[in-house]
Short mmCIF file of C-alpha atoms and ligand atoms in Angstrom, two decimals:
data_model
loop_
_atom_site.label_atom_id
_atom_site.label_comp_id
_atom_site.label_asym_id
_atom_site.label_seq_id
_atom_site.Cartn_x
_atom_site.Cartn_y
_atom_site.Cartn_z
CA MET J 271 10.43 215.74 -50.85
CA THR J 272 8.79 213.81 -48.05
CA LYS J 273 11.01 211.77 -45.79
CA ASP J 274 9.96 208.35 -47.09
CA LEU J 275 10.67 209.24 -50.73
CA ARG J 276 14.29 210.25 -50.10
CA ASP J 277 16.82 208.05 -51.80
CA ASN J 278 19.58 207.52 -49.26
CA LEU J 279 20.93 205.05 -46.70
CA ASP J 280 18.79 206.24 -43.79
CA PRO J 281 16.19 203.89 -42.27
CA LYS J 282 12.84 203.87 -44.09
CA ASP J 283 11.01 203.49 -40.80
CA TRP J 284 12.80 205.51 -38.16
CA ALA J 285 10.51 204.45 -35.31
CA ALA J 286 11.10 200.75 -35.94
CA TYR J 287 14.81 201.34 -36.44
CA ARG J 288 15.06 203.29 -33.20
CA SER J 289 13.36 200.55 -31.23
CA MET J 290 15.62 197.91 -32.76
CA ALA J 291 18.62 200.09 -31.88
CA HIS J 292 17.44 200.27 -28.27
CA ASP J 293 17.32 196.48 -28.17
CA LEU J 294 20.87 196.24 -29.47
CA LEU J 295 22.07 198.81 -26.94
CA ASP J 296 20.47 196.64 -24.27
CA GLN J 297 22.39 193.67 -25.56
CA ALA J 298 25.62 195.63 -25.52
CA MET J 299 24.98 196.69 -21.92
CA ASP J 300 24.05 193.10 -20.98
CA HIS J 301 27.38 192.01 -22.38
CA VAL J 302 29.25 194.48 -20.18
CA GLU J 303 27.15 193.79 -17.09
CA SER J 304 27.57 190.02 -17.39
CA ALA J 305 31.36 190.16 -17.83
CA PHE J 306 31.71 188.29 -14.52
CA ASP J 307 29.39 185.45 -15.50
CA ARG J 308 31.09 184.15 -18.63
CA PRO J 309 34.17 182.02 -19.10
CA VAL J 310 37.13 184.30 -19.73
CA TRP J 311 37.58 182.87 -23.20
CA LYS J 312 36.08 180.09 -25.30
CA PRO J 313 37.77 178.35 -28.22
CA ILE J 314 35.99 179.35 -31.43
CA PRO J 315 34.13 176.44 -33.05
CA LYS J 316 35.82 175.39 -36.31
CA ASP J 317 32.67 175.93 -38.35
CA LEU J 318 32.27 179.42 -37.04
CA LYS J 319 35.87 180.30 -37.92
CA ARG J 320 35.32 179.00 -41.43
CA ASN J 321 31.98 180.76 -41.85
CA LEU J 322 33.23 184.09 -40.58
CA ALA J 323 36.04 184.27 -43.09
CA ASN J 324 34.42 182.64 -46.13
CA GLU J 325 31.23 184.50 -46.84
CA PRO J 326 30.39 185.66 -50.34
CA LEU J 327 30.46 189.38 -51.12
CA PRO J 328 27.44 191.04 -49.51
CA VAL J 329 26.00 192.40 -52.73
CA GLU J 330 22.47 192.79 -51.39
CA GLY J 331 21.78 194.28 -47.97
CA MET J 332 20.17 192.62 -44.98
CA ALA J 333 18.06 193.81 -42.05
CA MET J 334 20.00 195.44 -39.21
CA ASP J 335 18.17 193.50 -36.49
CA ARG J 336 19.34 190.20 -37.98
CA LEU J 337 22.81 191.61 -38.35
CA GLY J 338 22.81 192.68 -34.69
CA GLN J 339 21.73 189.21 -33.64
CA ARG J 340 24.57 187.74 -35.64
CA VAL J 341 27.08 190.00 -33.90
CA ALA J 342 25.75 188.93 -30.52
CA GLU J 343 25.76 185.20 -31.28
CA ASP J 344 28.88 184.81 -33.37
CA LEU J 345 31.17 187.56 -32.15
CA MET J 346 30.30 188.67 -28.64
CA ALA J 347 30.21 185.07 -27.45
CA TYR J 348 33.76 184.48 -28.71
CA GLY J 349 35.59 187.65 -27.82
CA ASN J 350 39.12 188.36 -26.68
CA GLY J 351 38.07 187.96 -23.04
CA ASN J 352 39.61 191.18 -21.75
CA THR J 353 36.32 192.40 -20.31
CA HIS J 354 36.49 189.53 -17.78
CA PRO J 355 37.90 190.01 -14.24
CA ARG J 356 40.37 187.14 -14.72
CA PHE J 357 41.84 188.28 -18.02
CA PHE J 358 45.53 188.63 -17.14
CA GLY J 359 47.24 188.20 -20.50
CA TRP J 360 49.59 190.63 -22.27
CA VAL J 361 48.55 194.21 -21.37
CA HIS J 362 44.88 194.71 -22.16
CA GLY J 363 42.41 197.24 -20.82
CA THR J 364 39.00 196.20 -19.55
CA GLY J 365 36.66 198.76 -21.10
CA THR J 366 33.68 200.34 -19.35
CA ALA J 367 29.93 200.67 -19.77
CA GLY J 368 30.47 204.36 -20.48
CA GLY J 369 32.82 203.43 -23.29
CA VAL J 370 29.88 201.91 -25.16
CA ILE J 371 27.99 205.17 -24.91
CA SER J 372 30.90 207.34 -25.97
CA GLU J 373 31.59 205.21 -29.06
CA MET J 374 27.92 205.45 -29.99
CA MET J 375 27.82 209.24 -29.60
CA ALA J 376 31.05 209.66 -31.57
CA ALA J 377 29.67 207.54 -34.40
CA ALA J 378 26.50 209.65 -34.49
CA MET J 379 28.59 212.78 -35.08
CA ASN J 380 30.97 211.04 -37.50
CA THR J 381 33.49 213.82 -37.02
CA ASN J 382 36.70 214.05 -39.03
CA MET J 383 39.35 215.22 -36.58
CA GLY J 384 41.99 215.99 -39.20
CA GLY J 385 41.26 219.68 -38.70
CA ARG J 386 38.84 222.56 -39.35
CA ASP J 387 36.86 224.52 -36.80
CA HIS J 388 34.25 222.55 -34.89
CA ALA J 389 33.60 221.78 -31.23
CA PRO J 390 35.16 218.28 -31.14
CA ILE J 391 38.58 219.78 -32.03
CA TYR J 392 38.51 221.64 -28.72
CA VAL J 393 37.76 218.40 -26.86
CA GLU J 394 40.95 216.80 -28.19
CA ARG J 395 42.91 219.94 -27.29
CA GLN J 396 41.45 219.70 -23.79
CA VAL J 397 42.43 216.04 -23.45
CA ILE J 398 45.99 216.82 -24.56
CA GLU J 399 46.13 219.74 -22.13
CA TRP J 400 44.96 217.53 -19.26
CA CYS J 401 47.63 214.98 -20.11
CA ARG J 402 50.26 217.70 -20.21
CA GLN J 403 49.21 218.63 -16.66
CA ILE J 404 49.12 215.02 -15.46
CA PHE J 405 52.73 214.46 -16.52
CA GLY J 406 53.92 217.95 -15.56
CA LEU J 407 55.21 219.03 -18.98
CA PRO J 408 55.68 222.78 -19.65
CA GLU J 409 52.86 224.90 -21.06
CA GLU J 410 54.25 224.96 -24.58
CA ALA J 411 53.94 221.17 -24.79
CA GLY J 412 51.43 219.65 -27.19
CA GLY J 413 50.47 216.30 -28.57
CA LEU J 414 48.09 214.16 -30.51
CA LEU J 415 45.77 211.24 -29.91
CA VAL J 416 46.72 208.21 -31.97
CA SER J 417 45.80 204.56 -32.20
CA GLY J 418 48.28 203.51 -29.52
CA THR J 419 51.79 203.66 -28.16
CA SER J 420 53.27 202.09 -31.31
CA MET J 421 52.10 205.04 -33.42
CA ALA J 422 52.96 207.51 -30.64
CA THR J 423 56.51 206.12 -30.64
CA LEU J 424 56.84 206.51 -34.40
CA LEU J 425 55.74 210.16 -34.18
CA SER J 426 58.09 210.85 -31.25
CA LEU J 427 61.07 209.41 -33.05
CA ALA J 428 60.27 211.27 -36.29
CA THR J 429 59.88 214.53 -34.35
CA ALA J 430 63.17 213.99 -32.53
CA ARG J 431 64.97 213.19 -35.77
CA LYS J 432 63.62 216.32 -37.45
CA ARG J 433 64.74 218.42 -34.50
CA HIS J 434 68.19 216.84 -34.55
CA VAL J 435 68.59 217.04 -38.33
CA PRO J 436 66.46 219.97 -39.55
CA ARG J 437 67.33 219.16 -43.19
CA ILE J 438 66.37 215.50 -42.92
CA GLU J 439 63.84 215.77 -45.79
CA GLU J 440 66.57 216.94 -48.19
CA LEU J 441 69.31 214.67 -46.90
CA GLY J 442 67.44 211.44 -46.29
CA MET J 443 69.05 208.85 -44.05
CA ASP J 444 71.81 208.23 -46.63
CA GLY J 445 72.89 211.85 -46.62
CA LEU J 446 73.72 212.02 -42.92
CA GLU J 447 77.33 212.74 -42.06
CA ARG J 448 77.31 210.16 -39.30
CA PRO J 449 74.71 207.44 -38.69
CA LEU J 450 72.27 208.30 -35.91
CA CYS J 451 71.71 205.85 -33.10
CA LEU J 452 69.34 205.50 -30.17
CA TYR J 453 69.29 203.70 -26.83
CA VAL J 454 66.71 201.44 -25.24
CA SER J 455 66.98 198.94 -22.41
CA ASP J 456 66.93 195.20 -23.09
CA GLN J 457 63.43 195.25 -21.55
CA ALA J 458 62.09 197.88 -23.97
CA HIS J 459 59.05 197.14 -26.11
CA ASN J 460 59.72 196.16 -29.72
CA CYS J 461 57.53 199.03 -31.01
CA ILE J 462 60.64 201.23 -30.70
CA ALA J 463 62.74 199.07 -33.00
CA LYS J 464 59.77 198.81 -35.38
CA ALA J 465 59.37 202.59 -35.48
CA ALA J 466 63.10 203.00 -36.03
CA THR J 467 63.30 200.58 -38.94
CA ALA J 468 60.13 202.06 -40.49
CA LEU J 469 61.87 205.46 -40.40
CA GLY J 470 64.91 204.06 -42.18
CA PHE J 471 67.22 203.42 -39.24
CA ALA J 472 69.32 200.28 -39.49
CA LYS J 473 68.36 197.67 -36.96
CA HIS J 474 71.75 197.86 -35.25
CA SER J 475 71.32 201.60 -34.66
CA VAL J 476 68.87 200.67 -31.90
CA ARG J 477 71.36 200.05 -29.09
CA ARG J 478 70.15 197.79 -26.32
CA VAL J 479 71.41 198.62 -22.85
CA ARG J 480 71.68 195.93 -20.20
CA THR J 481 69.32 196.04 -17.20
CA SER J 482 69.92 195.29 -13.53
CA ASP J 483 68.26 192.42 -11.63
CA GLN J 484 65.38 194.79 -10.94
CA GLY J 485 64.87 195.32 -14.68
CA ALA J 486 66.03 198.95 -14.77
CA MET J 487 68.48 200.24 -17.36
CA ASP J 488 72.11 200.10 -16.20
CA ILE J 489 73.11 203.77 -16.29
CA ALA J 490 76.88 203.23 -16.27
CA GLU J 491 76.45 200.88 -19.21
CA LEU J 492 74.37 203.50 -21.05
CA GLU J 493 77.09 206.11 -20.57
CA ALA J 494 79.80 203.71 -21.67
CA MET J 495 77.87 202.74 -24.79
CA ILE J 496 77.31 206.38 -25.73
CA ARG J 497 81.05 207.10 -25.34
CA ASN J 498 82.05 204.07 -27.38
CA ASP J 499 79.51 204.71 -30.10
CA ARG J 500 80.71 208.31 -30.44
CA ALA J 501 84.27 207.07 -30.71
CA ASP J 502 83.12 204.63 -33.41
CA GLY J 503 81.70 207.47 -35.49
CA LEU J 504 78.03 207.09 -34.59
CA GLU J 505 75.82 209.99 -33.52
CA PRO J 506 73.72 209.22 -30.41
CA PHE J 507 70.58 211.37 -30.40
CA PHE J 508 67.70 209.60 -28.62
CA VAL J 509 67.23 207.55 -25.48
CA VAL J 510 64.13 205.74 -24.27
CA ALA J 511 63.19 205.33 -20.61
CA THR J 512 60.72 202.50 -20.14
CA ALA J 513 58.09 203.31 -17.53
CA GLY J 514 56.53 199.91 -17.07
CA SER J 515 58.20 197.16 -19.08
CA VAL J 516 55.88 194.76 -20.84
CA ASN J 517 57.61 191.62 -19.58
CA THR J 518 57.88 192.32 -15.87
CA GLY J 519 56.40 195.76 -15.13
CA SER J 520 59.83 197.13 -14.18
CA PHE J 521 60.66 200.83 -14.39
CA ASP J 522 63.79 202.56 -15.59
CA ASN J 523 65.07 205.36 -13.37
CA ILE J 524 63.82 208.27 -15.46
CA ASN J 525 65.76 210.92 -13.53
CA SER J 526 69.07 209.10 -14.04
CA ILE J 527 68.43 208.63 -17.74
CA ALA J 528 67.34 212.28 -18.00
CA ALA J 529 70.67 213.34 -16.49
CA VAL J 530 72.61 211.30 -19.05
CA ALA J 531 70.38 212.62 -21.84
CA ASN J 532 70.95 216.16 -20.67
CA LYS J 533 74.71 215.81 -20.48
CA ASN J 534 74.90 214.18 -23.91
CA GLU J 535 72.22 216.32 -25.57
CA LEU J 536 69.98 213.36 -26.34
CA TRP J 537 66.21 213.49 -26.75
CA LEU J 538 64.55 211.72 -23.80
CA HIS J 539 61.54 209.65 -24.76
CA VAL J 540 59.45 207.83 -22.16
CA ASP J 541 57.55 204.70 -23.12
CA GLY J 542 54.79 204.85 -20.54
CA ALA J 543 52.29 202.74 -22.50
CA PHE J 544 50.62 201.47 -19.35
CA GLY J 545 53.12 202.32 -16.60
CA GLY J 546 53.11 206.06 -17.19
CA LEU J 547 49.67 206.11 -15.66
CA VAL J 548 51.03 205.16 -12.21
CA LYS J 549 51.30 208.94 -12.08
CA LEU J 550 47.66 208.71 -10.96
CA SER J 551 48.35 206.22 -8.15
CA GLU J 552 49.03 207.49 -4.66
CA THR J 553 51.14 204.45 -3.80
CA HIS J 554 53.11 204.01 -7.03
CA ASN J 555 53.56 207.44 -8.62
CA HIS J 556 57.18 207.57 -7.38
CA LEU J 557 58.03 205.03 -10.11
CA CYS J 558 57.48 207.80 -12.67
CA GLN J 559 59.60 210.44 -10.97
CA GLY J 560 61.34 212.55 -13.58
CA ILE J 561 58.82 211.92 -16.35
CA GLU J 562 58.26 215.69 -16.51
CA ARG J 563 61.78 215.98 -17.95
CA ALA J 564 60.89 214.01 -21.09
CA HIS J 565 60.98 215.50 -24.58
CA SER J 566 58.26 213.06 -25.57
CA ILE J 567 55.96 210.62 -23.81
CA ALA J 568 53.97 207.80 -25.43
CA PHE J 569 51.15 206.14 -23.53
CA ASP J 570 47.80 204.43 -23.95
CA PHE J 571 44.30 205.18 -22.76
CA HIS J 572 43.11 201.75 -23.87
CA LYS J 573 45.23 199.88 -21.33
CA TRP J 574 45.18 201.14 -17.75
CA LEU J 575 42.50 203.80 -18.22
CA HIS J 576 40.06 201.33 -19.79
CA VAL J 577 38.98 203.56 -22.67
CA PRO J 578 37.70 201.32 -25.50
CA TYR J 579 40.26 200.32 -28.12
CA ALA J 580 42.11 201.86 -29.76
CA VAL J 581 43.52 205.11 -28.41
CA GLY J 582 46.89 206.29 -27.17
CA CYS J 583 48.70 209.60 -27.00
CA VAL J 584 51.95 211.26 -27.87
CA LEU J 585 53.03 214.32 -25.90
CA ILE J 586 55.87 216.52 -27.18
CA ARG J 587 57.67 218.98 -24.95
CA ASP J 588 57.20 221.85 -27.43
CA LYS J 589 54.31 221.70 -29.87
CA ARG J 590 56.33 223.63 -32.46
CA TRP J 591 58.75 220.70 -32.80
CA GLN J 592 55.86 218.47 -33.76
CA LEU J 593 54.56 220.98 -36.33
CA ASP J 594 58.09 221.30 -37.74
CA ALA J 595 58.16 217.57 -38.32
CA PHE J 596 54.72 217.10 -39.85
CA SER J 597 53.11 220.36 -40.93
CA GLU J 598 52.47 220.66 -44.62
CA ARG J 599 49.40 222.34 -46.04
CA PRO J 600 48.86 221.70 -49.75
CA ASP J 601 46.35 223.90 -51.61
CA TYR J 602 43.41 221.63 -50.94
CA LEU J 603 44.01 221.91 -47.18
CA ALA J 604 44.70 225.66 -47.07
CA ASP J 605 43.79 227.32 -43.80
CA GLN J 606 41.55 230.36 -43.43
CA GLU J 607 41.13 232.97 -40.76
CA ARG J 608 37.39 232.41 -40.44
CA GLY J 609 34.81 229.83 -41.37
CA LEU J 610 35.09 226.08 -41.18
CA ALA J 611 38.68 226.02 -42.47
CA ALA J 612 39.96 228.01 -39.44
CA GLY J 613 40.83 226.31 -36.14
CA ASN J 614 44.58 226.27 -36.71
CA PRO J 615 46.78 224.39 -36.32
CA TRP J 616 45.01 221.34 -37.66
CA PHE J 617 45.66 217.99 -36.05
CA CYS J 618 46.72 216.56 -39.43
CA GLU J 619 49.77 218.84 -39.14
CA MET J 620 50.91 217.03 -36.04
CA GLY J 621 51.17 213.49 -37.26
CA LEU J 622 50.85 211.16 -40.24
CA GLU J 623 47.11 210.77 -40.53
CA LEU J 624 44.85 213.21 -42.36
CA SER J 625 41.41 211.75 -41.69
CA ARG J 626 41.05 210.95 -38.01
CA GLY J 627 38.25 209.66 -35.81
CA PHE J 628 36.88 211.35 -32.72
CA LEU J 629 39.12 209.33 -30.38
CA ALA J 630 39.10 212.22 -27.95
CA LEU J 631 35.43 211.80 -27.06
CA LYS J 632 35.79 208.40 -25.40
CA VAL J 633 38.85 209.62 -23.52
CA TRP J 634 37.18 212.86 -22.44
CA MET J 635 34.04 211.03 -21.34
CA THR J 636 35.95 208.32 -19.44
CA LEU J 637 38.11 210.85 -17.57
CA LYS J 638 35.10 213.00 -16.72
CA GLU J 639 32.77 210.15 -15.80
CA HIS J 640 35.10 208.48 -13.32
CA GLY J 641 37.54 211.25 -12.45
CA LEU J 642 41.30 210.84 -12.17
CA LYS J 643 41.11 210.02 -8.48
CA ARG J 644 38.95 206.95 -9.03
CA LEU J 645 40.88 205.84 -12.09
CA GLY J 646 44.07 206.12 -10.03
CA GLU J 647 42.53 204.01 -7.28
CA MET J 648 41.93 201.23 -9.79
CA ILE J 649 45.63 201.39 -10.73
CA THR J 650 46.62 201.21 -7.07
CA LYS J 651 44.28 198.26 -6.60
CA ASN J 652 45.92 196.32 -9.45
CA CYS J 653 49.38 196.92 -7.98
CA ALA J 654 48.17 195.67 -4.59
CA GLN J 655 46.79 192.56 -6.30
CA ALA J 656 50.14 191.90 -7.97
CA ARG J 657 51.81 192.20 -4.52
CA TYR J 658 49.28 189.85 -3.00
CA LEU J 659 49.72 187.32 -5.79
CA THR J 660 53.49 187.58 -5.28
CA ARG J 661 53.06 186.68 -1.60
CA LEU J 662 50.85 183.71 -2.49
CA VAL J 663 53.52 182.50 -4.92
CA GLU J 664 56.28 182.97 -2.36
CA THR J 665 54.43 180.98 0.28
CA SER J 666 53.44 178.13 -2.06
CA SER J 667 55.69 175.06 -2.01
CA VAL J 668 55.10 174.35 -5.71
CA LEU J 669 55.31 177.85 -7.19
CA GLU J 670 58.42 179.87 -7.93
CA LEU J 671 58.58 183.65 -8.40
CA LEU J 672 60.52 184.54 -11.56
CA SER J 673 60.81 188.33 -11.48
CA PRO J 674 60.57 191.05 -8.84
CA THR J 675 57.10 192.63 -8.77
CA ALA J 676 57.51 196.38 -9.21
CA SER J 677 54.00 197.31 -10.26
CA ASN J 678 51.17 195.26 -11.76
CA ILE J 679 52.88 192.24 -13.33
CA THR J 680 53.78 189.01 -11.55
CA ASN J 681 55.87 186.29 -13.19
CA PHE J 682 56.01 182.79 -11.73
CA ARG J 683 55.96 179.14 -12.66
CA TYR J 684 54.78 175.83 -11.36
CA HIS J 685 57.90 174.09 -10.13
CA PRO J 686 57.32 171.02 -7.96
CA GLU J 687 60.09 169.20 -6.10
CA THR J 688 60.32 166.49 -8.74
CA SER J 689 63.32 166.25 -11.02
CA LEU J 690 61.84 167.69 -14.19
CA SER J 691 64.24 168.87 -16.89
CA SER J 692 64.14 172.56 -17.69
CA ASN J 693 62.51 171.71 -21.03
CA ALA J 694 59.81 169.67 -19.32
CA LEU J 695 59.18 172.51 -16.88
CA ASP J 696 58.76 174.96 -19.75
CA GLN J 697 56.30 172.64 -21.47
CA LEU J 698 54.43 172.02 -18.25
CA ASN J 699 53.92 175.72 -17.61
CA THR J 700 52.89 176.41 -21.19
CA GLU J 701 50.36 173.58 -20.92
CA ILE J 702 49.00 174.95 -17.63
CA VAL J 703 48.38 178.35 -19.22
CA MET J 704 46.68 176.85 -22.27
CA ARG J 705 44.42 174.78 -20.04
CA LEU J 706 43.45 177.73 -17.88
CA GLN J 707 42.55 179.63 -21.03
CA GLU J 708 40.66 176.74 -22.65
CA ASN J 709 38.72 175.98 -19.48
CA GLY J 710 37.77 179.64 -19.32
CA VAL J 711 39.01 179.94 -15.73
CA ALA J 712 41.65 182.62 -16.22
CA ALA J 713 43.72 184.01 -19.04
CA PRO J 714 47.32 184.75 -18.10
CA SER J 715 49.88 184.69 -20.92
CA THR J 716 53.38 183.25 -21.06
CA THR J 717 56.76 184.84 -21.53
CA LYS J 718 60.41 183.97 -21.01
CA ILE J 719 62.21 185.25 -17.93
CA GLY J 720 65.92 184.49 -17.88
CA GLY J 721 65.32 181.85 -20.55
CA VAL J 722 62.59 179.94 -18.73
CA THR J 723 58.88 179.88 -19.46
CA SER J 724 56.89 182.03 -17.07
CA ILE J 725 53.21 182.31 -16.28
CA ARG J 726 52.81 186.03 -16.70
CA VAL J 727 49.97 187.73 -14.86
CA ASN J 728 49.31 191.33 -15.81
CA MET J 729 46.70 193.36 -14.01
CA THR J 730 45.31 196.29 -15.97
CA ASN J 731 41.81 195.24 -15.04
CA HIS J 732 39.39 197.24 -12.91
CA ARG J 733 37.11 194.21 -12.48
CA THR J 734 39.72 191.98 -10.84
CA GLU J 735 39.24 191.28 -7.13
CA MET J 736 41.71 189.99 -4.54
CA SER J 737 39.83 186.68 -4.43
CA ASP J 738 40.67 186.20 -8.13
CA MET J 739 44.31 185.87 -7.06
CA ASP J 740 43.46 182.99 -4.70
CA LEU J 741 41.38 181.37 -7.39
CA LEU J 742 44.18 181.70 -9.94
CA VAL J 743 46.81 180.20 -7.65
CA LYS J 744 44.55 177.25 -6.78
CA ALA J 745 43.82 176.65 -10.46
CA VAL J 746 47.52 176.73 -11.41
CA GLU J 747 48.41 174.37 -8.56
CA SER J 748 45.68 171.92 -9.39
CA GLU J 749 46.39 171.90 -13.17
CA GLY J 750 50.07 171.49 -12.35
CA LEU J 751 49.42 168.63 -9.99
CA SER J 752 47.11 166.80 -12.35
CA LEU J 753 49.55 167.19 -15.26
CA THR J 754 52.54 165.94 -13.24
CA THR J 755 50.67 162.97 -11.77
CA GLN J 756 49.38 162.09 -15.24
CA ALA J 757 52.93 162.23 -16.55
CA GLN J 758 54.18 160.00 -13.71
CA ALA J 759 51.35 157.53 -14.28
CA ALA J 760 52.32 157.39 -17.96
CA VAL J 761 55.90 156.28 -17.13
CA PRO J 762 55.95 152.47 -17.48
C1 PLP L 8 51.42 197.83 -25.21
C2 PLP L 8 52.76 198.45 -25.14
C3 PLP L 8 53.30 199.14 -26.24
C4 PLP L 8 52.57 199.19 -27.57
O1 PLP L 8 51.39 199.93 -27.42
P1 PLP L 8 50.16 199.74 -28.43
O2 PLP L 8 49.12 200.63 -27.86
O3 PLP L 8 49.79 198.29 -28.38
O4 PLP L 8 50.62 200.16 -29.77
C5 PLP L 8 54.52 199.75 -26.10
N1 PLP L 8 55.19 199.71 -24.95
C6 PLP L 8 54.72 199.04 -23.87
C7 PLP L 8 55.53 199.04 -22.61
C8 PLP L 8 53.50 198.39 -23.93
O5 PLP L 8 53.02 197.76 -22.87
#
């Protein structure tokens, strides 16, 4: 059959389609190149919001060029903002031009990474092996790429539970002799509690350990809690060290927690979602000392390594533990010694998902394109920017630093000499952040530090420059001033 008589979803006119695709690639590259020239964020027009979520079912198709235009006009213009140099909210990665290319190449292959024997499988194995080397885990360690640290945490906890209770499938959580419990600091990310409850742990089995002023887990408190919990009939089995807390960027002392874990035979998990990657920074890698002692590590490529969303990783100290927890091969997935069904073990035996995308390609390409040295320099740069911002805050008469700056996150608030109530100060700082976002100047987020509202500035952004710190401080001061003078003028 000639090409144009085939009945399928391919373009009828490949040449025209190809040229249209080139145009759209140009637009995608323009979008990345012009990241500096846009407002950080723009409020979405009401009509657009309504239109985007109220269209009729697309029963008939439409031309791809019009569709591409629509994406550019309606979506790219109103994005999340994290490609911009002054996106400082939450913990978001920036993305790269190369990321666009890798996503395109991966889509062309449309690989299913659940298993079988094909070249992409070896790319994911390579990425995992590189990560093992980065964190200094032993050779028998393995892992899996997943959507992010939340999923990586779930897999770590399930693997640890299976290792601790080999008969967990038969017993279920109700059949345990003593309830299992785990330890996290009061600065730990809530993905750990979510993973625990999803796996059937009671909420109170996630024990929260107090932190010091510097935001690190109090080790004496951890030991005391373990002792008391044992005496109360609980069975401690898992402890999390946070390497880079989401609120303040603080680090637990991994070596101290590892020592306690060792003595008490607990599984040591490290949440290194963004902070684990300080391993690549010449100035800050000491914060991760001891990470090589972990039984599992969860971290993201989409945050501080700027790989396009969404991709993270779980590493397990011994790959057999992970297979023990997840490997099951029903008849329709039987392995073979040769042919396409070889390539054992399959990645679907190492986690929850059967069909999986080629996440490894964008990671592999990003690491190879820029190299670990350069990626590490970007991490170092962000930490230096957080230090610099901290100094600006400390020397300003109207700004107040709210948490120590350990890595890439600075917390502060606008706090003039006037007698504002603590409620009014909270509202003022929330308003300042909303205005900065709505004006498109900068996008920090807010959090609570010691009960007060903080302007939280997180730098996981390779496009940020030192001068952006000056600009941010000036913008906060001027919004703060105009809001407080307005408020004073309004008092009769
Ligand atoms: C972002 C983050 C997580 C969750 O990771 P996702 O990739 O969003 O699932 C967990 N822990 C910390 C410290 C984080 O910053």
